[in-house]
Amino acid sequence: MAVAWPCALDYGPLSKVTTVLDKQAFTRGLVEKRGLFAIHIPVANQAELVLKLGSTSRHNDPHKLDNVEIFYQDGFDILLVKGCAGWILCELIRNQENQQEHDLFIGKVLAAYADDRVFKDNHWIFDQAENDLRTLHYVAGGQFYLIGESLEVK
């Protein structure tokens, strides 16, 4: 599932993220049942795939992922899409009030991985990357922005 609102919640020994999963989303049922999910950080050359995955439900198309290149990171039973700039693997922190009232899901970060073409020495290096490897930021109606130039303040 493509989601538009993942967000860092907390850093430190127990890093956390949040995301919104609508009650009608097929993925929501999987997350509630298994207690695991991944946040993907897609790149420009995946724009059509992101739009397709975000506008199609497996409720209506059980073969939605048939032509999507997927993999599993060693030690984790969480489906991941190849080609992203990064992946954040999470365990659901169950909170029924947030989930039912606000469709808000909180995840404890189990692991995070990044493509070393765009991430080195604990920093994103998009200025040095080709446009195809810049991250996508969805606006609406099929419009995305790509991450831009860095601005360093000393």
mmCIF file of C-alpha atoms in Angstrom:
data_model
loop_
_atom_site.group_PDB
_atom_site.id
_atom_site.type_symbol
_atom_site.label_atom_id
_atom_site.label_comp_id
_atom_site.label_asym_id
_atom_site.label_seq_id
_atom_site.Cartn_x
_atom_site.Cartn_y
_atom_site.Cartn_z
ATOM 1 C CA MET A 1 0.000 0.000 0.000
ATOM 2 C CA ALA A 2 1.203 3.509 -0.705
ATOM 3 C CA VAL A 3 0.553 5.916 2.168
ATOM 4 C CA ALA A 4 0.936 9.650 2.012
ATOM 5 C CA TRP A 5 1.407 10.478 5.685
ATOM 6 C CA PRO A 6 4.196 8.526 7.363
ATOM 7 C CA CYS A 7 6.000 10.563 9.995
ATOM 8 C CA ALA A 8 8.833 10.211 12.515
ATOM 9 C CA LEU A 9 7.422 10.263 16.048
ATOM 10 C CA ASP A 10 10.354 9.651 18.362
ATOM 11 C CA TYR A 11 14.106 9.097 18.153
ATOM 12 C CA GLY A 12 16.464 7.399 20.534
ATOM 13 C CA PRO A 13 16.647 3.942 21.963
ATOM 14 C CA LEU A 14 13.007 3.369 21.013
ATOM 15 C CA SER A 15 12.507 5.105 17.674
ATOM 16 C CA LYS A 16 8.882 5.315 16.520
ATOM 17 C CA VAL A 17 6.977 6.294 13.399
ATOM 18 C CA THR A 18 3.330 6.935 12.635
ATOM 19 C CA THR A 19 1.199 6.391 9.578
ATOM 20 C CA VAL A 20 -2.478 6.688 8.697
ATOM 21 C CA LEU A 21 -4.260 3.561 7.411
ATOM 22 C CA ASP A 22 -7.878 3.988 6.382
ATOM 23 C CA LYS A 23 -10.377 1.427 7.659
ATOM 24 C CA GLN A 24 -11.138 0.388 4.070
ATOM 25 C CA ALA A 25 -7.487 -0.337 3.167
ATOM 26 C CA PHE A 26 -6.562 -3.988 2.646
ATOM 27 C CA THR A 27 -3.157 -3.335 4.215
ATOM 28 C CA ARG A 28 -4.749 -2.147 7.442
ATOM 29 C CA GLY A 29 -6.173 -5.603 8.118
ATOM 30 C CA LEU A 30 -2.750 -7.151 7.520
ATOM 31 C CA VAL A 31 -1.054 -4.726 9.899
ATOM 32 C CA GLU A 32 -3.689 -5.256 12.594
ATOM 33 C CA LYS A 33 -3.425 -9.039 12.262
ATOM 34 C CA ARG A 34 0.359 -9.461 11.956
ATOM 35 C CA GLY A 35 1.515 -6.463 13.973
ATOM 36 C CA LEU A 36 4.269 -5.651 11.448
ATOM 37 C CA PHE A 37 4.660 -3.133 8.636
ATOM 38 C CA ALA A 38 7.286 -1.337 6.579
ATOM 39 C CA ILE A 39 7.535 2.245 5.505
ATOM 40 C CA HIS A 40 9.151 2.536 2.092
ATOM 41 C CA ILE A 41 10.962 5.615 0.831
ATOM 42 C CA PRO A 42 10.251 5.528 -2.928
ATOM 43 C CA VAL A 43 12.263 7.300 -5.601
ATOM 44 C CA ALA A 44 11.471 9.171 -8.816
ATOM 45 C CA ASN A 45 11.718 6.184 -11.126
ATOM 46 C CA GLN A 46 8.985 4.506 -9.029
ATOM 47 C CA ALA A 47 6.401 7.289 -9.447
ATOM 48 C CA GLU A 48 4.073 5.269 -11.705
ATOM 49 C CA LEU A 49 4.319 2.260 -9.391
ATOM 50 C CA VAL A 50 3.554 4.382 -6.316
ATOM 51 C CA LEU A 51 0.542 5.940 -8.022
ATOM 52 C CA LYS A 52 -0.712 2.522 -9.167
ATOM 53 C CA LEU A 53 -0.268 0.905 -5.752
ATOM 54 C CA GLY A 54 -1.821 3.904 -4.020
ATOM 55 C CA SER A 55 -4.929 3.946 -6.204
ATOM 56 C CA THR A 56 -5.634 0.193 -6.323
ATOM 57 C CA SER A 57 -6.805 -1.962 -3.434
ATOM 58 C CA ARG A 58 -6.129 -5.671 -3.072
ATOM 59 C CA HIS A 59 -9.803 -5.892 -2.058
ATOM 60 C CA ASN A 60 -10.561 -5.189 -5.745
ATOM 61 C CA ASP A 61 -7.373 -6.529 -7.346
ATOM 62 C CA PRO A 62 -5.909 -9.548 -5.543
ATOM 63 C CA HIS A 63 -3.075 -9.602 -8.109
ATOM 64 C CA LYS A 64 -2.010 -6.022 -7.403
ATOM 65 C CA LEU A 65 1.546 -7.048 -6.492
ATOM 66 C CA ASP A 66 2.062 -9.678 -9.216
ATOM 67 C CA ASN A 67 4.491 -7.562 -11.275
ATOM 68 C CA VAL A 68 6.104 -5.731 -8.368
ATOM 69 C CA GLU A 69 9.668 -6.725 -7.507
ATOM 70 C CA ILE A 70 9.668 -7.650 -3.827
ATOM 71 C CA PHE A 71 12.145 -9.096 -1.343
ATOM 72 C CA TYR A 72 12.540 -9.892 2.343
ATOM 73 C CA GLN A 73 15.362 -8.550 4.487
ATOM 74 C CA ASP A 74 17.183 -11.302 6.377
ATOM 75 C CA GLY A 75 15.586 -11.908 9.767
ATOM 76 C CA PHE A 76 12.284 -10.162 8.984
ATOM 77 C CA ASP A 77 9.043 -11.522 7.566
ATOM 78 C CA ILE A 78 8.015 -8.161 6.125
ATOM 79 C CA LEU A 79 7.444 -7.738 2.387
ATOM 80 C CA LEU A 80 9.604 -4.992 0.848
ATOM 81 C CA VAL A 81 9.538 -3.379 -2.601
ATOM 82 C CA LYS A 82 12.863 -3.309 -4.456
ATOM 83 C CA GLY A 83 14.348 -0.067 -5.713
ATOM 84 C CA CYS A 84 13.451 2.311 -2.883
ATOM 85 C CA ALA A 85 15.879 4.774 -1.309
ATOM 86 C CA GLY A 86 15.156 3.215 2.070
ATOM 87 C CA TRP A 87 12.959 0.987 4.196
ATOM 88 C CA ILE A 88 11.869 1.276 7.825
ATOM 89 C CA LEU A 89 10.694 -2.023 9.332
ATOM 90 C CA CYS A 90 8.275 -1.667 12.212
ATOM 91 C CA GLU A 91 6.376 -3.548 14.871
ATOM 92 C CA LEU A 92 2.916 -2.162 15.597
ATOM 93 C CA ILE A 93 2.437 -0.524 18.996
ATOM 94 C CA ARG A 94 -1.217 -1.323 19.454
ATOM 95 C CA ASN A 95 -3.411 1.574 20.557
ATOM 96 C CA GLN A 96 -7.078 0.882 19.790
ATOM 97 C CA GLU A 97 -8.207 4.457 20.440
ATOM 98 C CA ASN A 98 -5.718 5.948 17.945
ATOM 99 C CA GLN A 99 -6.385 3.216 15.400
ATOM 100 C CA GLN A 100 -10.191 3.340 15.595
ATOM 101 C CA GLU A 101 -10.775 7.048 16.186
ATOM 102 C CA HIS A 102 -8.008 8.511 14.030
ATOM 103 C CA ASP A 103 -6.796 5.666 11.743
ATOM 104 C CA LEU A 104 -3.378 6.412 13.259
ATOM 105 C CA PHE A 105 -0.889 3.573 13.627
ATOM 106 C CA ILE A 106 2.314 3.787 15.659
ATOM 107 C CA GLY A 107 5.274 1.569 14.893
ATOM 108 C CA LYS A 108 8.373 0.739 16.900
ATOM 109 C CA VAL A 109 11.310 0.780 14.496
ATOM 110 C CA LEU A 110 12.938 -2.646 14.353
ATOM 111 C CA ALA A 111 15.436 -1.841 11.605
ATOM 112 C CA ALA A 112 16.117 0.687 8.868
ATOM 113 C CA TYR A 113 17.995 0.280 5.611
ATOM 114 C CA ALA A 114 19.020 2.697 2.867
ATOM 115 C CA ASP A 115 20.507 2.536 -0.603
ATOM 116 C CA ASP A 116 24.151 3.584 -0.275
ATOM 117 C CA ARG A 117 23.903 5.516 -3.544
ATOM 118 C CA VAL A 118 21.807 8.105 -1.675
ATOM 119 C CA PHE A 119 22.770 7.546 1.976
ATOM 120 C CA LYS A 120 26.299 7.660 3.433
ATOM 121 C CA ASP A 121 27.772 8.431 6.843
ATOM 122 C CA ASN A 122 24.289 8.767 8.389
ATOM 123 C CA HIS A 123 23.199 11.422 5.879
ATOM 124 C CA TRP A 124 21.135 11.547 2.721
ATOM 125 C CA ILE A 125 23.275 12.640 -0.237
ATOM 126 C CA PHE A 126 20.663 13.415 -2.861
ATOM 127 C CA ASP A 127 22.746 16.274 -4.294
ATOM 128 C CA GLN A 128 25.126 13.632 -5.609
ATOM 129 C CA ALA A 129 22.402 11.294 -6.885
ATOM 130 C CA GLU A 130 20.802 11.053 -10.284
ATOM 131 C CA ASN A 131 17.255 12.450 -10.502
ATOM 132 C CA ASP A 132 15.841 8.902 -10.761
ATOM 133 C CA LEU A 133 17.105 8.225 -7.221
ATOM 134 C CA ARG A 134 15.609 11.323 -5.589
ATOM 135 C CA THR A 135 12.732 10.669 -3.209
ATOM 136 C CA LEU A 136 9.109 11.249 -4.157
ATOM 137 C CA HIS A 137 6.745 13.535 -2.276
ATOM 138 C CA TYR A 138 3.091 13.208 -3.284
ATOM 139 C CA VAL A 139 0.891 16.278 -3.629
ATOM 140 C CA ALA A 140 -2.403 15.117 -5.206
ATOM 141 C CA GLY A 141 -3.941 14.113 -8.515
ATOM 142 C CA GLY A 142 -0.858 12.258 -9.734
ATOM 143 C CA GLN A 143 1.516 15.138 -8.955
ATOM 144 C CA PHE A 144 4.755 14.517 -7.077
ATOM 145 C CA TYR A 145 7.730 16.645 -6.112
ATOM 146 C CA LEU A 146 11.270 15.328 -5.934
ATOM 147 C CA ILE A 147 13.571 16.171 -3.093
ATOM 148 C CA GLY A 148 15.571 19.250 -4.083
ATOM 149 C CA GLU A 149 18.927 20.775 -3.335
ATOM 150 C CA SER A 150 20.373 20.705 0.137
ATOM 151 C CA LEU A 151 20.748 23.871 2.178
ATOM 152 C CA GLU A 152 23.383 23.740 4.884
ATOM 153 C CA VAL A 153 23.294 26.248 7.739
ATOM 154 C CA LYS A 154 26.395 26.426 9.926
#
